[in-house]
GROMACS .gro file of C-alpha atoms in nm:
model
  199
    1UNK     CA    1   0.022  -0.039  -0.035
    2UNK     CA    2   0.194   0.345  -0.137
    3UNK     CA    3   0.158   0.714   0.070
    4UNK     CA    4  -0.186   0.862   0.197
    5UNK     CA    5  -0.177   1.199   0.283
    6UNK     CA    6  -0.475   1.293   0.542
    7UNK     CA    7  -0.609   1.595   0.568
    8UNK     CA    8  -0.587   1.856   0.767
    9UNK     CA    9  -0.745   2.128   0.815
   10UNK     CA   10  -0.765   2.200   1.183
   11UNK     CA   11  -1.072   2.021   1.251
   12UNK     CA   12  -1.317   1.658   1.206
   13UNK     CA   13  -1.236   1.346   1.432
   14UNK     CA   14  -0.843   1.281   1.245
   15UNK     CA   15  -0.710   1.054   1.551
   16UNK     CA   16  -1.037   0.833   1.458
   17UNK     CA   17  -0.944   0.895   1.143
   18UNK     CA   18  -0.580   0.822   1.147
   19UNK     CA   19  -0.659   0.431   1.389
   20UNK     CA   20  -0.883   0.321   1.103
   21UNK     CA   21  -0.602   0.372   0.807
   22UNK     CA   22  -0.370   0.228   1.037
   23UNK     CA   23  -0.531  -0.083   1.125
   24UNK     CA   24  -0.541  -0.212   0.775
   25UNK     CA   25  -0.141  -0.223   0.791
   26UNK     CA   26  -0.265   0.177   0.553
   27UNK     CA   27   0.072   0.413   0.476
   28UNK     CA   28  -0.004   0.759   0.616
   29UNK     CA   29   0.029   1.129   0.674
   30UNK     CA   30  -0.067   1.328   0.806
   31UNK     CA   31  -0.099   1.716   0.610
   32UNK     CA   32  -0.160   2.042   0.647
   33UNK     CA   33  -0.064   2.218   0.255
   34UNK     CA   34   0.003   2.216  -0.135
   35UNK     CA   35   0.305   2.025  -0.060
   36UNK     CA   36   0.229   1.703   0.152
   37UNK     CA   37  -0.020   1.712  -0.109
   38UNK     CA   38   0.127   1.726  -0.416
   39UNK     CA   39   0.393   1.451  -0.281
   40UNK     CA   40   0.037   1.246  -0.162
   41UNK     CA   41  -0.017   0.914  -0.310
   42UNK     CA   42  -0.340   0.944  -0.223
   43UNK     CA   43  -0.517   1.163  -0.050
   44UNK     CA   44  -0.832   1.157   0.291
   45UNK     CA   45  -1.041   1.430   0.335
   46UNK     CA   46  -1.257   1.414   0.709
   47UNK     CA   47  -1.503   1.681   0.742
   48UNK     CA   48  -1.657   1.726   1.027
   49UNK     CA   49  -1.816   2.050   1.095
   50UNK     CA   50  -1.915   2.355   0.879
   51UNK     CA   51  -1.961   2.352   0.480
   52UNK     CA   52  -1.793   2.722   0.466
   53UNK     CA   53  -1.550   2.634   0.693
   54UNK     CA   54  -1.354   2.383   0.608
   55UNK     CA   55  -1.375   2.584   0.225
   56UNK     CA   56  -1.300   2.877   0.354
   57UNK     CA   57  -1.019   2.685   0.531
   58UNK     CA   58  -0.848   2.445   0.235
   59UNK     CA   59  -0.841   2.906   0.026
   60UNK     CA   60  -0.697   3.018   0.333
   61UNK     CA   61  -0.428   2.748   0.362
   62UNK     CA   62  -0.351   2.789  -0.071
   63UNK     CA   63  -0.398   2.399  -0.086
   64UNK     CA   64  -0.763   2.445  -0.275
   65UNK     CA   65  -0.582   2.408  -0.581
   66UNK     CA   66  -0.402   2.188  -0.514
   67UNK     CA   67  -0.604   1.961  -0.447
   68UNK     CA   68  -0.789   2.019  -0.807
   69UNK     CA   69  -0.489   1.946  -0.956
   70UNK     CA   70  -0.428   1.643  -0.708
   71UNK     CA   71  -0.763   1.492  -0.888
   72UNK     CA   72  -0.729   1.659  -1.228
   73UNK     CA   73  -0.439   1.491  -1.225
   74UNK     CA   74  -0.614   1.060  -1.129
   75UNK     CA   75  -0.433   1.067  -0.782
   76UNK     CA   76  -0.708   0.960  -0.635
   77UNK     CA   77  -0.880   1.136  -0.326
   78UNK     CA   78  -1.151   1.024  -0.079
   79UNK     CA   79  -1.410   1.300   0.119
   80UNK     CA   80  -1.443   1.160   0.369
   81UNK     CA   81  -1.876   1.369   0.551
   82UNK     CA   82  -1.824   1.726   0.465
   83UNK     CA   83  -1.533   1.637   0.263
   84UNK     CA   84  -1.784   1.396   0.033
   85UNK     CA   85  -2.003   1.703   0.015
   86UNK     CA   86  -1.688   2.015  -0.027
   87UNK     CA   87  -1.712   1.806  -0.368
   88UNK     CA   88  -2.023   1.980  -0.513
   89UNK     CA   89  -2.075   2.369  -0.687
   90UNK     CA   90  -2.224   2.479  -0.374
   91UNK     CA   91  -2.404   2.396  -0.055
   92UNK     CA   92  -2.701   2.563   0.132
   93UNK     CA   93  -2.541   2.522   0.458
   94UNK     CA   94  -2.294   2.811   0.356
   95UNK     CA   95  -2.450   2.972   0.009
   96UNK     CA   96  -2.153   3.256  -0.066
   97UNK     CA   97  -1.881   2.967  -0.026
   98UNK     CA   98  -1.787   2.824  -0.312
   99UNK     CA   99  -1.694   2.460  -0.369
  100UNK     CA  100  -1.515   2.201  -0.569
  101UNK     CA  101  -1.733   2.199  -0.788
  102UNK     CA  102  -1.540   1.872  -0.906
  103UNK     CA  103  -1.925   1.702  -0.939
  104UNK     CA  104  -2.205   1.945  -1.011
  105UNK     CA  105  -2.517   2.032  -0.823
  106UNK     CA  106  -2.530   2.191  -0.490
  107UNK     CA  107  -2.585   2.016  -0.074
  108UNK     CA  108  -2.982   2.082   0.030
  109UNK     CA  109  -3.098   2.048   0.384
  110UNK     CA  110  -3.332   1.778   0.442
  111UNK     CA  111  -3.676   1.908   0.489
  112UNK     CA  112  -3.739   2.020   0.819
  113UNK     CA  113  -3.944   1.809   0.925
  114UNK     CA  114  -3.683   1.589   0.989
  115UNK     CA  115  -3.465   1.471   1.267
  116UNK     CA  116  -3.150   1.596   1.251
  117UNK     CA  117  -2.900   1.512   1.243
  118UNK     CA  118  -2.978   1.152   1.052
  119UNK     CA  119  -2.763   1.000   1.322
  120UNK     CA  120  -2.744   0.626   1.357
  121UNK     CA  121  -2.712   0.297   1.145
  122UNK     CA  122  -2.900   0.307   0.865
  123UNK     CA  123  -2.850   0.037   0.499
  124UNK     CA  124  -2.662   0.144   0.161
  125UNK     CA  125  -2.881   0.065  -0.028
  126UNK     CA  126  -2.517  -0.053  -0.311
  127UNK     CA  127  -2.468  -0.026  -0.683
  128UNK     CA  128  -2.282  -0.357  -0.828
  129UNK     CA  129  -1.940  -0.305  -0.954
  130UNK     CA  130  -1.825  -0.091  -0.606
  131UNK     CA  131  -1.440   0.008  -0.630
  132UNK     CA  132  -1.508   0.153  -0.220
  133UNK     CA  133  -1.717  -0.112  -0.120
  134UNK     CA  134  -1.643  -0.448  -0.251
  135UNK     CA  135  -1.683  -0.755  -0.067
  136UNK     CA  136  -1.957  -0.567   0.167
  137UNK     CA  137  -2.290  -0.726   0.028
  138UNK     CA  138  -2.578  -0.594  -0.103
  139UNK     CA  139  -2.706  -0.374   0.206
  140UNK     CA  140  -2.434  -0.325   0.451
  141UNK     CA  141  -2.412  -0.120   0.779
  142UNK     CA  142  -2.260   0.192   0.836
  143UNK     CA  143  -2.218   0.483   1.048
  144UNK     CA  144  -2.424   0.886   0.986
  145UNK     CA  145  -2.375   1.168   1.177
  146UNK     CA  146  -2.564   1.466   0.934
  147UNK     CA  147  -2.790   1.728   0.835
  148UNK     CA  148  -2.701   1.772   0.499
  149UNK     CA  149  -2.647   1.581   0.189
  150UNK     CA  150  -2.624   1.523  -0.149
  151UNK     CA  151  -2.947   1.433  -0.376
  152UNK     CA  152  -2.910   1.081  -0.558
  153UNK     CA  153  -2.677   1.163  -0.853
  154UNK     CA  154  -2.577   0.988  -1.178
  155UNK     CA  155  -2.168   0.907  -0.978
  156UNK     CA  156  -2.394   0.693  -0.652
  157UNK     CA  157  -2.207   0.444  -0.632
  158UNK     CA  158  -2.505   0.334  -0.346
  159UNK     CA  159  -2.840   0.587  -0.201
  160UNK     CA  160  -2.899   0.542   0.129
  161UNK     CA  161  -3.338   0.637   0.274
  162UNK     CA  162  -3.348   0.890   0.475
  163UNK     CA  163  -3.731   1.084   0.457
  164UNK     CA  164  -3.578   1.054   0.101
  165UNK     CA  165  -3.311   0.929  -0.083
  166UNK     CA  166  -2.956   1.019  -0.135
  167UNK     CA  167  -2.596   0.964  -0.247
  168UNK     CA  168  -2.417   0.806   0.012
  169UNK     CA  169  -2.140   0.718  -0.163
  170UNK     CA  170  -1.977   0.849  -0.458
  171UNK     CA  171  -1.764   0.707  -0.718
  172UNK     CA  172  -1.612   0.876  -1.048
  173UNK     CA  173  -1.262   0.760  -1.205
  174UNK     CA  174  -1.006   0.866  -0.884
  175UNK     CA  175  -1.259   1.025  -0.689
  176UNK     CA  176  -1.450   0.846  -0.396
  177UNK     CA  177  -1.709   1.023  -0.139
  178UNK     CA  178  -1.864   0.913   0.135
  179UNK     CA  179  -2.201   1.084   0.362
  180UNK     CA  180  -2.122   0.837   0.639
  181UNK     CA  181  -1.807   0.689   0.910
  182UNK     CA  182  -1.584   0.434   0.795
  183UNK     CA  183  -1.429   0.558   1.094
  184UNK     CA  184  -1.681   0.506   1.275
  185UNK     CA  185  -1.820   0.206   1.156
  186UNK     CA  186  -1.657  -0.110   1.233
  187UNK     CA  187  -1.528  -0.399   1.028
  188UNK     CA  188  -1.742  -0.255   0.768
  189UNK     CA  189  -1.524   0.065   0.790
  190UNK     CA  190  -1.255  -0.115   0.834
  191UNK     CA  191  -1.311  -0.329   0.445
  192UNK     CA  192  -1.400   0.026   0.322
  193UNK     CA  193  -1.090   0.226   0.378
  194UNK     CA  194  -0.855  -0.038   0.353
  195UNK     CA  195  -1.012  -0.088  -0.055
  196UNK     CA  196  -0.920   0.301  -0.042
  197UNK     CA  197  -0.590   0.204   0.016
  198UNK     CA  198  -0.567  -0.140  -0.191
  199UNK     CA  199  -0.675   0.106  -0.520
   0.00000   0.00000   0.00000
């Protein structure tokens, strides 16, 4: 397994992500600048907190360009939770902030009458052929904690139902994203991280 750069933007439950990488035997480094991204074989962007805060942090740290360049160069990229949402053009949580725009579309909030955040274990409906979800079966259970979501899109490798169906896993060439937290999803989460590390 080659070197994974885990990007630290100053928030998020990094320790549990790093513990998961250690558990699957992956080689990784915690990075917080463009140079760290430029030398990485793979990139993980963990995300906890606020859409605007994450993207403003990337801009303040001057890494948006480097991150986009690495994605364009075909480097495998995994966005976790907010890290998945950042891949889209915009988000209702911070309408004035531009997303990374790797995918078209908007991140939206669950309806007013829904209990938010969507918290706890829920079932995935997995499309055949997903590399990230290899070996997990058709309906694995994983752990979610989010109030905003990406509607079902063309790049969804798995969906989940909470009030309405949403994109739970993204997969398009070298870009992957999970709305849930693999680092809190037990053995299945370990398998997902291992699949990414072995790409």
